[in-house]
Short mmCIF file of C-alpha atoms in Angstrom, two decimals:
data_model
loop_
_atom_site.label_atom_id
_atom_site.label_comp_id
_atom_site.label_asym_id
_atom_site.label_seq_id
_atom_site.Cartn_x
_atom_site.Cartn_y
_atom_site.Cartn_z
CA MET A 298 77.23 63.43 108.44
CA ALA A 299 76.66 67.16 108.57
CA ILE A 300 79.72 69.28 109.30
CA ASP A 301 79.54 70.86 112.73
CA LYS A 302 82.58 72.77 114.01
CA VAL A 303 80.96 73.89 117.25
CA PHE A 304 82.93 72.96 120.38
CA PRO A 305 81.16 72.59 123.74
CA SER A 306 83.59 74.73 125.72
CA PHE A 307 86.52 77.11 125.38
CA ALA A 308 88.66 74.64 127.36
CA ALA A 309 87.91 71.84 124.88
CA ALA A 310 88.69 74.10 121.93
CA VAL A 311 92.25 74.86 123.14
CA ALA A 312 93.00 71.51 124.87
CA ASP A 313 95.42 70.20 122.21
CA ILE A 314 97.54 73.35 121.86
CA PRO A 315 101.11 72.22 122.64
CA ASP A 316 104.00 74.02 124.31
CA GLY A 317 105.91 76.14 121.82
CA ALA A 318 102.91 76.85 119.55
CA VAL A 319 102.85 79.99 117.39
CA MET A 320 99.61 81.75 118.33
CA LEU A 321 97.97 84.38 116.11
CA ILE A 322 95.76 86.28 118.55
CA ASP A 323 93.67 89.18 117.42
CA GLY A 324 92.61 92.26 119.18
CA PHE A 325 93.52 95.62 117.71
CA GLY A 326 93.65 96.50 121.37
CA GLY A 327 90.06 97.06 122.39
CA ALA A 328 87.50 94.76 123.89
CA GLY A 329 85.40 94.40 120.74
CA GLY A 330 87.71 92.30 118.59
CA MET A 331 89.40 90.46 121.46
CA PRO A 332 88.85 86.68 121.89
CA SER A 333 88.79 87.12 125.66
CA TYR A 334 87.30 83.73 126.56
CA LEU A 335 89.75 81.82 124.36
CA ILE A 336 92.67 83.76 125.87
CA THR A 337 91.38 82.92 129.35
CA ALA A 338 91.10 79.26 128.36
CA MET A 339 94.71 79.38 127.09
CA ARG A 340 95.80 80.77 130.44
CA ASP A 341 93.99 77.94 132.27
CA HIS A 342 95.32 75.36 129.78
CA GLY A 343 98.83 76.54 130.62
CA ALA A 344 100.83 75.75 127.44
CA LYS A 345 104.31 77.29 127.74
CA ASN A 346 106.97 78.82 125.47
CA LEU A 347 104.33 80.30 123.19
CA THR A 348 104.97 82.78 120.39
CA VAL A 349 102.25 85.44 120.31
CA VAL A 350 101.51 87.47 117.17
CA SER A 351 99.14 90.32 117.98
CA ASN A 352 98.77 94.03 117.30
CA SER A 353 99.14 94.93 120.96
CA LEU A 354 100.32 93.00 124.00
CA GLY A 355 97.91 94.28 126.61
CA LEU A 356 96.53 97.82 126.79
CA PRO A 357 94.57 98.38 130.02
CA GLY A 358 91.25 100.10 129.40
CA PHE A 359 91.76 100.58 125.63
CA GLY A 360 88.40 100.82 123.85
CA THR A 361 86.48 99.90 126.96
CA ARG A 362 84.40 101.76 129.51
CA SER A 363 86.09 100.20 132.49
CA GLU A 364 89.43 98.48 132.76
CA ALA A 365 87.87 95.45 134.40
CA GLU A 366 86.06 94.58 131.15
CA LEU A 367 89.14 93.99 129.05
CA VAL A 368 90.74 90.56 129.19
CA ASP A 369 93.64 90.48 126.72
CA THR A 370 96.99 88.74 126.21
CA SER A 371 98.24 90.35 129.44
CA ILE A 372 97.11 87.26 131.36
CA LEU A 373 99.38 85.02 129.27
CA PHE A 374 102.41 87.19 130.08
CA ALA A 375 101.44 87.30 133.76
CA ASN A 376 101.32 83.49 133.71
CA HIS A 377 104.83 83.17 132.18
CA GLN A 378 103.54 81.42 129.04
CA VAL A 379 105.12 83.54 126.29
CA LYS A 380 108.73 83.45 125.06
CA LYS A 381 108.43 85.49 121.86
CA ALA A 382 106.07 88.24 120.72
CA TYR A 383 105.46 90.13 117.48
CA ALA A 384 103.44 93.35 117.84
CA SER A 385 103.11 96.85 116.40
CA PHE A 386 101.82 98.59 119.54
CA PRO A 387 103.32 96.56 122.39
CA VAL A 388 103.06 98.98 125.32
CA PRO A 389 100.64 101.60 126.68
CA ARG A 390 101.25 105.17 125.49
CA SER A 391 101.99 106.34 129.01
CA PRO A 392 105.43 105.25 130.24
CA ASN A 393 103.96 105.17 133.76
CA VAL A 394 101.71 102.19 133.07
CA VAL A 395 103.53 98.89 133.59
CA THR A 396 101.75 95.93 132.02
CA PRO A 397 102.35 92.20 132.56
CA PHE A 398 104.09 92.18 129.15
CA ILE A 399 106.57 94.84 130.31
CA GLU A 400 107.19 92.87 133.50
CA ALA A 401 107.83 89.70 131.48
CA LEU A 402 110.23 91.65 129.25
CA ARG A 403 112.08 92.97 132.30
CA ARG A 404 112.33 89.43 133.71
CA GLY A 405 113.95 88.41 130.44
CA GLU A 406 111.23 85.85 129.71
CA VAL A 407 110.11 87.24 126.40
CA VAL A 408 111.79 88.50 123.23
CA LEU A 409 109.93 91.25 121.35
CA GLU A 410 109.94 92.13 117.66
CA VAL A 411 108.20 95.45 117.01
CA VAL A 412 106.73 95.40 113.50
CA PRO A 413 104.96 98.25 111.66
CA GLN A 414 101.26 97.45 111.75
CA GLY A 415 100.76 97.24 108.00
CA THR A 416 103.80 94.99 107.71
CA LEU A 417 102.62 92.76 110.56
CA VAL A 418 99.25 92.28 108.90
CA GLU A 419 100.77 91.70 105.47
CA ARG A 420 103.26 89.15 106.84
CA VAL A 421 100.38 87.10 108.23
CA ARG A 422 98.23 87.67 105.14
CA ALA A 423 101.13 86.47 102.98
CA ALA A 424 101.44 83.24 104.99
CA GLY A 425 97.74 82.55 104.52
CA ALA A 426 97.97 83.27 100.81
CA GLY A 427 100.99 81.07 100.09
CA ILE A 428 103.42 83.97 99.64
CA GLY A 429 106.87 83.51 101.20
CA ALA A 430 107.93 87.14 101.46
CA PHE A 431 107.23 90.55 99.93
CA TYR A 432 108.88 93.97 99.38
CA THR A 433 107.40 96.95 101.22
CA PRO A 434 108.45 100.62 101.40
CA THR A 435 107.44 100.82 105.06
CA GLY A 436 110.45 101.03 107.37
CA VAL A 437 113.02 102.05 104.74
CA GLY A 438 115.62 104.31 106.33
CA THR A 439 114.61 103.32 109.87
CA ASP A 440 115.73 100.73 112.43
CA VAL A 441 113.15 98.36 110.92
CA GLU A 442 115.31 97.82 107.84
CA ASN A 443 118.30 96.55 109.85
CA GLY A 444 119.49 93.17 108.59
CA LYS A 445 116.91 93.02 105.80
CA GLU A 446 117.41 92.70 102.08
CA LYS A 447 116.78 95.96 100.20
CA LYS A 448 115.73 96.37 96.62
CA THR A 449 115.08 99.32 94.32
CA ILE A 450 112.01 98.86 92.15
CA ASN A 451 111.12 101.66 89.72
CA ASP A 452 113.42 104.08 91.56
CA LYS A 453 111.81 103.43 94.93
CA GLU A 454 113.44 101.55 97.82
CA TYR A 455 111.80 98.56 99.45
CA ILE A 456 112.71 96.05 102.16
CA LEU A 457 112.02 92.33 102.16
CA GLU A 458 109.66 91.05 104.84
CA TYR A 459 108.94 87.37 105.43
CA ALA A 460 105.58 85.69 106.02
CA ILE A 461 104.55 84.70 109.56
CA LYS A 462 102.63 81.45 109.75
CA GLY A 463 100.69 80.40 112.84
CA ASP A 464 99.97 77.04 114.40
CA TYR A 465 96.75 78.23 116.03
CA ALA A 466 94.70 81.40 115.54
CA LEU A 467 92.40 82.66 118.27
CA ILE A 468 89.93 85.06 116.72
CA ARG A 469 86.71 86.87 117.58
CA ALA A 470 83.71 87.19 115.27
CA HIS A 471 80.09 88.22 115.71
CA ILE A 472 78.06 85.42 114.14
CA ALA A 473 79.11 82.00 112.83
CA ASP A 474 77.15 79.28 111.13
CA ARG A 475 77.94 75.68 112.04
CA LEU A 476 80.12 75.32 108.93
CA GLY A 477 82.39 78.10 110.17
CA ASN A 478 81.34 80.99 107.94
CA LEU A 479 81.86 84.22 109.87
CA VAL A 480 80.60 87.78 109.97
CA TYR A 481 82.03 90.52 112.16
CA ARG A 482 80.74 93.68 113.75
CA MET A 483 82.08 97.11 112.68
CA THR A 484 85.68 97.92 113.71
CA SER A 485 85.96 94.65 115.65
CA ARG A 486 86.72 92.96 112.33
CA ASN A 487 90.28 94.42 112.15
CA MET A 488 92.87 91.60 112.00
CA ASN A 489 90.52 88.71 112.74
CA PRO A 490 89.80 87.72 109.10
CA ILE A 491 93.53 87.86 108.25
CA TRP A 492 94.66 85.81 111.26
CA ALA A 493 91.98 83.24 110.37
CA THR A 494 93.71 82.46 107.07
CA ALA A 495 97.22 81.81 108.34
CA ALA A 496 97.02 79.13 111.04
CA ARG A 497 96.85 75.37 110.85
CA VAL A 498 93.89 75.52 113.26
CA THR A 499 91.67 78.60 113.56
CA ILE A 500 89.39 78.85 116.59
CA ALA A 501 86.64 81.46 116.54
CA GLU A 502 84.91 82.91 119.59
CA VAL A 503 81.48 84.22 118.58
CA ASP A 504 78.39 85.85 120.04
CA GLU A 505 75.91 83.74 118.16
CA ILE A 506 75.79 80.49 116.16
CA VAL A 507 73.21 79.96 113.41
CA GLU A 508 72.37 77.17 110.97
CA PRO A 509 73.95 77.10 107.49
CA GLY A 510 71.85 79.23 105.17
CA GLU A 511 70.93 81.79 107.76
CA LEU A 512 73.88 84.05 106.89
CA ASP A 513 73.53 85.86 103.56
CA PRO A 514 76.38 84.47 101.40
CA GLU A 515 76.99 88.00 100.08
CA THR A 516 77.85 89.25 103.56
CA ILE A 517 80.18 86.46 104.74
CA VAL A 518 83.62 87.93 105.44
CA THR A 519 85.51 84.78 106.43
CA PRO A 520 84.51 81.73 104.38
CA CYS A 521 84.32 78.46 106.33
CA VAL A 522 87.44 76.95 104.76
CA TYR A 523 89.52 79.04 107.15
CA VAL A 524 87.69 78.13 110.36
CA HIS A 525 88.11 74.85 112.25
CA ARG A 526 86.49 75.33 115.64
CA ILE A 527 83.74 77.60 116.91
CA VAL A 528 82.79 78.36 120.50
CA LYS A 529 79.90 80.52 121.62
CA ARG A 530 80.38 83.23 124.22
CA PRO A 531 78.08 82.90 127.22
CA ASN A 532 76.59 86.37 126.82
CA LYS A 533 75.14 87.42 123.48
CA THR A 534 74.83 91.11 124.24
CA ARG A 535 77.16 93.36 122.29
CA GLY A 536 77.84 96.96 121.57
CA THR A 537 76.29 99.33 124.02
CA GLU A 538 75.44 96.47 126.40
CA ALA A 539 79.04 95.39 126.81
CA MET B 64 106.53 134.35 128.42
CA LYS B 65 104.45 135.05 125.34
CA ALA B 66 101.30 133.06 124.82
CA ARG B 67 101.50 130.14 122.42
CA LEU B 68 98.52 128.68 120.62
CA ASP B 69 96.63 125.99 122.56
CA ARG B 70 96.10 122.46 121.25
CA GLU B 71 92.59 123.22 119.99
CA THR B 72 93.86 126.17 117.96
CA ILE B 73 96.66 124.08 116.41
CA ALA B 74 93.99 121.52 115.47
CA MET B 75 91.80 124.28 114.01
CA ARG B 76 94.68 125.46 111.79
CA VAL B 77 95.41 121.89 110.67
CA ALA B 78 91.79 121.39 109.66
CA ARG B 79 92.05 124.28 107.20
CA GLU B 80 94.31 122.03 105.11
CA PHE B 81 91.46 119.59 104.47
CA LYS B 82 89.89 120.02 101.05
CA ASP B 83 86.39 119.02 100.09
CA GLY B 84 86.28 115.26 99.50
CA ASP B 85 89.66 114.46 101.09
CA PHE B 86 90.26 111.09 102.74
CA VAL B 87 92.03 111.92 106.00
CA ASN B 88 93.69 109.80 108.68
CA LEU B 89 94.26 111.43 112.06
CA GLY B 90 96.85 110.23 114.56
CA ILE B 91 96.44 110.22 118.32
CA GLY B 92 96.56 113.50 120.30
CA ILE B 93 96.33 116.97 118.70
CA PRO B 94 95.61 115.41 115.25
CA THR B 95 92.40 113.77 116.52
CA LEU B 96 91.11 117.17 117.67
CA ALA B 97 91.19 118.42 114.05
CA SER B 98 88.06 116.38 113.31
CA ASN B 99 86.08 118.97 115.32
CA TYR B 100 87.04 121.88 113.04
CA ILE B 101 86.25 120.88 109.46
CA PRO B 102 85.76 124.13 107.52
CA GLU B 103 82.11 124.81 106.76
CA GLY B 104 80.85 123.53 103.45
CA ARG B 105 83.54 120.84 103.11
CA THR B 106 83.01 117.11 103.43
CA VAL B 107 85.98 115.15 104.74
CA ILE B 108 85.96 111.35 104.98
CA PHE B 109 87.97 110.01 107.89
CA HIS B 110 89.95 106.79 107.72
CA THR B 111 90.98 104.85 110.80
CA GLU B 112 93.63 102.15 110.55
CA ASN B 113 91.58 99.66 112.57
CA GLY B 114 89.24 99.39 109.62
CA ALA B 115 86.65 102.09 108.97
CA LEU B 116 85.99 104.95 106.56
CA GLY B 117 83.45 107.71 106.99
CA PHE B 118 82.66 107.53 110.69
CA GLY B 119 81.33 110.49 112.68
CA PRO B 120 82.36 112.48 115.76
CA ILE B 121 83.48 111.05 119.11
CA ALA B 122 80.59 109.42 121.01
CA VAL B 123 80.34 111.53 124.14
CA GLU B 124 77.18 110.09 125.68
CA GLU B 125 77.54 106.64 127.17
CA LYS B 126 74.40 105.45 125.38
CA ASP B 127 76.09 106.15 122.03
CA GLN B 128 79.31 104.29 122.88
CA ASP B 129 79.70 100.90 121.24
CA ILE B 130 82.78 98.75 121.88
CA ASP B 131 82.63 97.65 118.25
CA LEU B 132 83.00 101.19 116.90
CA ILE B 133 86.30 102.72 117.97
CA ASN B 134 89.05 104.76 116.32
CA ALA B 135 92.76 103.95 116.38
CA GLY B 136 93.12 105.76 119.70
CA GLY B 137 90.52 103.51 121.32
CA GLN B 138 87.92 106.31 121.47
CA PHE B 139 84.28 105.54 120.77
CA VAL B 140 83.08 107.15 117.54
CA THR B 141 79.63 107.45 115.99
CA PRO B 142 78.19 106.04 112.77
CA LEU B 143 77.46 108.17 109.69
CA PRO B 144 75.57 107.36 106.47
CA GLY B 145 78.03 105.99 103.90
CA MET B 146 80.38 104.53 106.49
CA SER B 147 82.22 101.30 105.60
CA PHE B 148 84.22 98.65 107.44
CA PHE B 149 87.12 96.49 106.25
CA ASP B 150 89.88 94.30 107.62
CA SER B 151 93.36 95.50 108.55
CA ALA B 152 95.01 94.17 105.36
CA ILE B 153 92.71 96.30 103.21
CA SER B 154 93.13 99.22 105.60
CA PHE B 155 96.92 99.20 105.19
CA ALA B 156 96.70 98.51 101.46
CA MET B 157 94.71 101.78 101.29
CA ILE B 158 97.44 103.55 103.24
CA ARG B 159 100.52 102.16 101.49
CA GLY B 160 98.77 102.26 98.12
CA GLY B 161 98.46 106.04 98.25
CA HIS B 162 94.69 106.23 98.59
CA VAL B 163 94.71 108.37 101.75
CA ASP B 164 95.05 112.07 100.85
CA ILE B 165 96.26 113.44 104.17
CA THR B 166 97.57 112.00 107.40
CA VAL B 167 98.06 114.20 110.44
CA LEU B 168 100.59 112.82 112.91
CA GLY B 169 102.11 113.89 116.18
CA ALA B 170 105.89 113.99 116.44
CA MET B 171 108.74 113.84 118.89
CA GLN B 172 111.14 115.38 116.34
CA VAL B 173 111.01 116.59 112.74
CA SER B 174 114.13 117.44 110.73
CA GLU B 175 114.55 120.23 108.23
CA LYS B 176 114.46 117.62 105.48
CA GLY B 177 111.11 116.32 106.72
CA ASP B 178 112.43 113.23 108.50
CA LEU B 179 109.93 112.18 111.17
CA ALA B 180 110.61 110.60 114.57
CA ASN B 181 107.44 109.79 116.48
CA TRP B 182 107.55 106.24 117.80
CA MET B 183 110.17 105.91 120.51
CA PHE B 184 111.85 107.99 123.19
CA PRO B 185 115.25 106.27 123.43
CA GLU B 186 115.26 106.66 127.22
CA ARG B 187 112.13 104.47 127.44
CA GLY B 188 113.85 101.77 125.41
CA ILE B 189 110.61 100.50 123.91
CA GLY B 190 108.02 102.14 121.71
CA ASN B 191 104.92 101.76 119.59
CA ILE B 192 105.20 101.94 115.80
CA GLY B 193 101.51 101.17 115.27
CA GLY B 194 100.44 102.45 111.86
CA ALA B 195 102.75 105.48 111.82
CA MET B 196 105.47 104.09 109.53
CA ASP B 197 102.91 102.96 106.95
CA LEU B 198 101.05 106.29 107.11
CA ALA B 199 104.24 108.35 106.83
CA VAL B 200 105.31 106.39 103.75
CA GLY B 201 101.92 105.96 102.10
CA ALA B 202 99.76 109.05 102.59
CA LYS B 203 99.87 111.61 99.77
CA LYS B 204 100.46 114.44 102.25
CA VAL B 205 101.92 114.19 105.75
CA ILE B 206 101.12 116.99 108.19
CA VAL B 207 102.77 117.09 111.61
CA ALA B 208 100.77 118.75 114.39
CA MET B 209 102.68 119.31 117.61
CA GLU B 210 104.05 121.74 120.15
CA HIS B 211 107.02 123.66 118.73
CA ASN B 212 109.28 122.72 121.66
CA ASP B 213 109.25 119.91 124.20
CA LYS B 214 108.36 120.28 127.88
CA ASN B 215 111.92 121.32 128.70
CA GLY B 216 111.97 123.93 125.93
CA LYS B 217 114.26 121.83 123.73
CA TYR B 218 114.10 121.82 119.93
CA LYS B 219 111.64 119.39 118.37
CA ILE B 220 112.32 120.87 114.95
CA ALA B 221 115.93 119.89 114.46
CA LYS B 222 118.64 119.81 111.82
CA ARG B 223 118.75 116.06 112.24
CA CYS B 224 116.50 113.73 114.25
CA THR B 225 118.36 112.05 117.10
CA TYR B 226 115.45 109.75 118.00
CA PRO B 227 114.67 106.59 116.01
CA LEU B 228 113.05 107.52 112.70
CA THR B 229 109.51 106.71 111.61
CA ALA B 230 110.31 107.57 107.98
CA LYS B 231 112.77 109.71 106.03
CA GLU B 232 111.84 112.87 104.14
CA CYS B 233 108.11 112.29 104.48
CA VAL B 234 106.72 115.43 106.17
CA ASN B 235 105.16 118.11 103.97
CA LEU B 236 103.80 120.62 106.49
CA ILE B 237 104.46 121.32 110.19
CA VAL B 238 101.81 123.10 112.27
CA THR B 239 102.84 124.08 115.79
CA ASP B 240 101.79 126.42 118.58
CA LEU B 241 104.10 129.04 117.06
CA ALA B 242 104.14 128.62 113.31
CA VAL B 243 103.19 126.90 110.07
CA MET B 244 106.19 125.66 108.09
CA GLU B 245 106.43 123.92 104.75
CA VAL B 246 109.21 121.43 104.07
CA THR B 247 110.88 122.46 100.80
CA PRO B 248 114.01 121.20 99.01
CA LYS B 249 115.81 124.35 100.24
CA GLY B 250 114.71 123.94 103.88
CA LEU B 251 111.84 124.95 106.12
CA LEU B 252 109.72 127.76 104.75
CA LEU B 253 108.10 129.85 107.50
CA LYS B 254 104.67 130.73 106.13
CA GLU B 255 102.55 131.67 109.11
CA ILE B 256 103.34 132.81 112.60
CA ALA B 257 101.42 132.95 115.90
CA PRO B 258 99.96 136.35 116.87
CA GLY B 259 102.46 138.52 118.73
CA TRP B 260 105.53 136.51 117.71
CA THR B 261 108.31 137.74 115.45
CA PRO B 262 110.17 135.52 112.96
CA GLN B 263 113.34 136.02 115.03
CA GLU B 264 111.61 134.72 118.15
CA VAL B 265 110.34 131.65 116.31
CA GLN B 266 113.83 131.12 114.91
CA THR B 267 115.32 130.95 118.42
CA CYS B 268 112.90 128.11 119.20
CA THR B 269 113.93 126.25 116.02
CA GLU B 270 117.30 124.59 115.36
CA PRO B 271 117.51 124.72 111.54
CA ARG B 272 117.58 128.06 109.72
CA LEU B 273 114.06 129.11 108.69
CA ILE B 274 113.43 130.62 105.26
CA LEU B 275 111.00 133.52 105.52
CA SER B 276 108.17 133.35 103.04
CA PRO B 277 107.62 136.59 101.09
CA GLU B 278 103.96 136.09 102.00
CA LEU B 279 104.63 135.52 105.70
CA LYS B 280 101.49 136.29 107.72
CA GLU B 281 99.78 135.69 111.02
CA ILE B 282 98.25 132.23 111.43
CA GLU B 283 94.78 132.33 109.91
CA LEU B 284 91.94 130.28 111.32
#
């Protein structure tokens, strides 16, 4: 039987995600790389006590033309579903903007670990590549090094950072084939291909689904081995239409 | 009160540091403005941490704005011939691996040793590291572009940073609305000064002792 990873709905694609799951959710911040429909389906699904690993934790209006366009992880915090979060850019730049994440933090519902962006990405990349931990110079001499093993290699100081493995990854790509090969669109690629490698189940939200063979093998960014479920967004228009 | 340089002029001075062929990463705020003032005849290739090299100016017209082409500040940018895209792991490997020639960052405080604090005001209790720690550690040259003093007139250039650090001893050059200073092993070397200001006046706005360069001159644009 031919492999077909296409799911009929966003709800079906997230239906088995249990309470307590570690969720790798992409979105550098903007609308382009954000799996908005999958996040909405997670909100409706209602799984609790989630751990969210994402660059940001809700930035109203970031990379969009109107704030109404951007659905991000904010809705999971507003719905009391998250108990732990890893992020590099957790809050809006302006201290006057209070997001659902900040409200959840103030309620004491969620514990935050702020991680330098390159370290966050590398921790997830390491998990996907079978690496347990790695030494990085980023964060040496700052609060980030607190409690971490330090090592001097060739006269330079490094700190030890551990891999972060996910249970489920929710990612956004541009085009998928039915096998799960993915291509992205411009800066919306960002963390999506990395998150795809590090979860037990990777679910991709895409603009378009094509038959195997229609994507040029030379241009595939995420090979199908990393992708388990694919769901098509209702509206194919991208870029300047969005 | 004497006039200080405006943000655009600080950005213009920063841009003079870009050499032909440099790979440059610009932080949010004054640093981003520097992309408008590349000296004539030089080609500079911009890097953005969210995964692009060689993009063009900010997309002003709505018809040119594409949600899939943004910089690290969430601004829409435009395509250029020779542009490339990559994932965040490659983007930060470029940064940490020393492949970015210059990063220009904003700052809350800089110390006389070049320690940088730019990610958290302690009174807020929460802050954004983003890519700043990686850039401060990995770029070949770190330029800070900022106002010389904070809104209350307090020192931002301090003997020691009191805010949480981004990285230690990483800053090479500080460009402010009053002066251009190089971080040297002996301390901060005052190299250029805003029109109408004396070294003594700049010193009173600066906590650590400034070393006057023998070639001290007015800021050149």
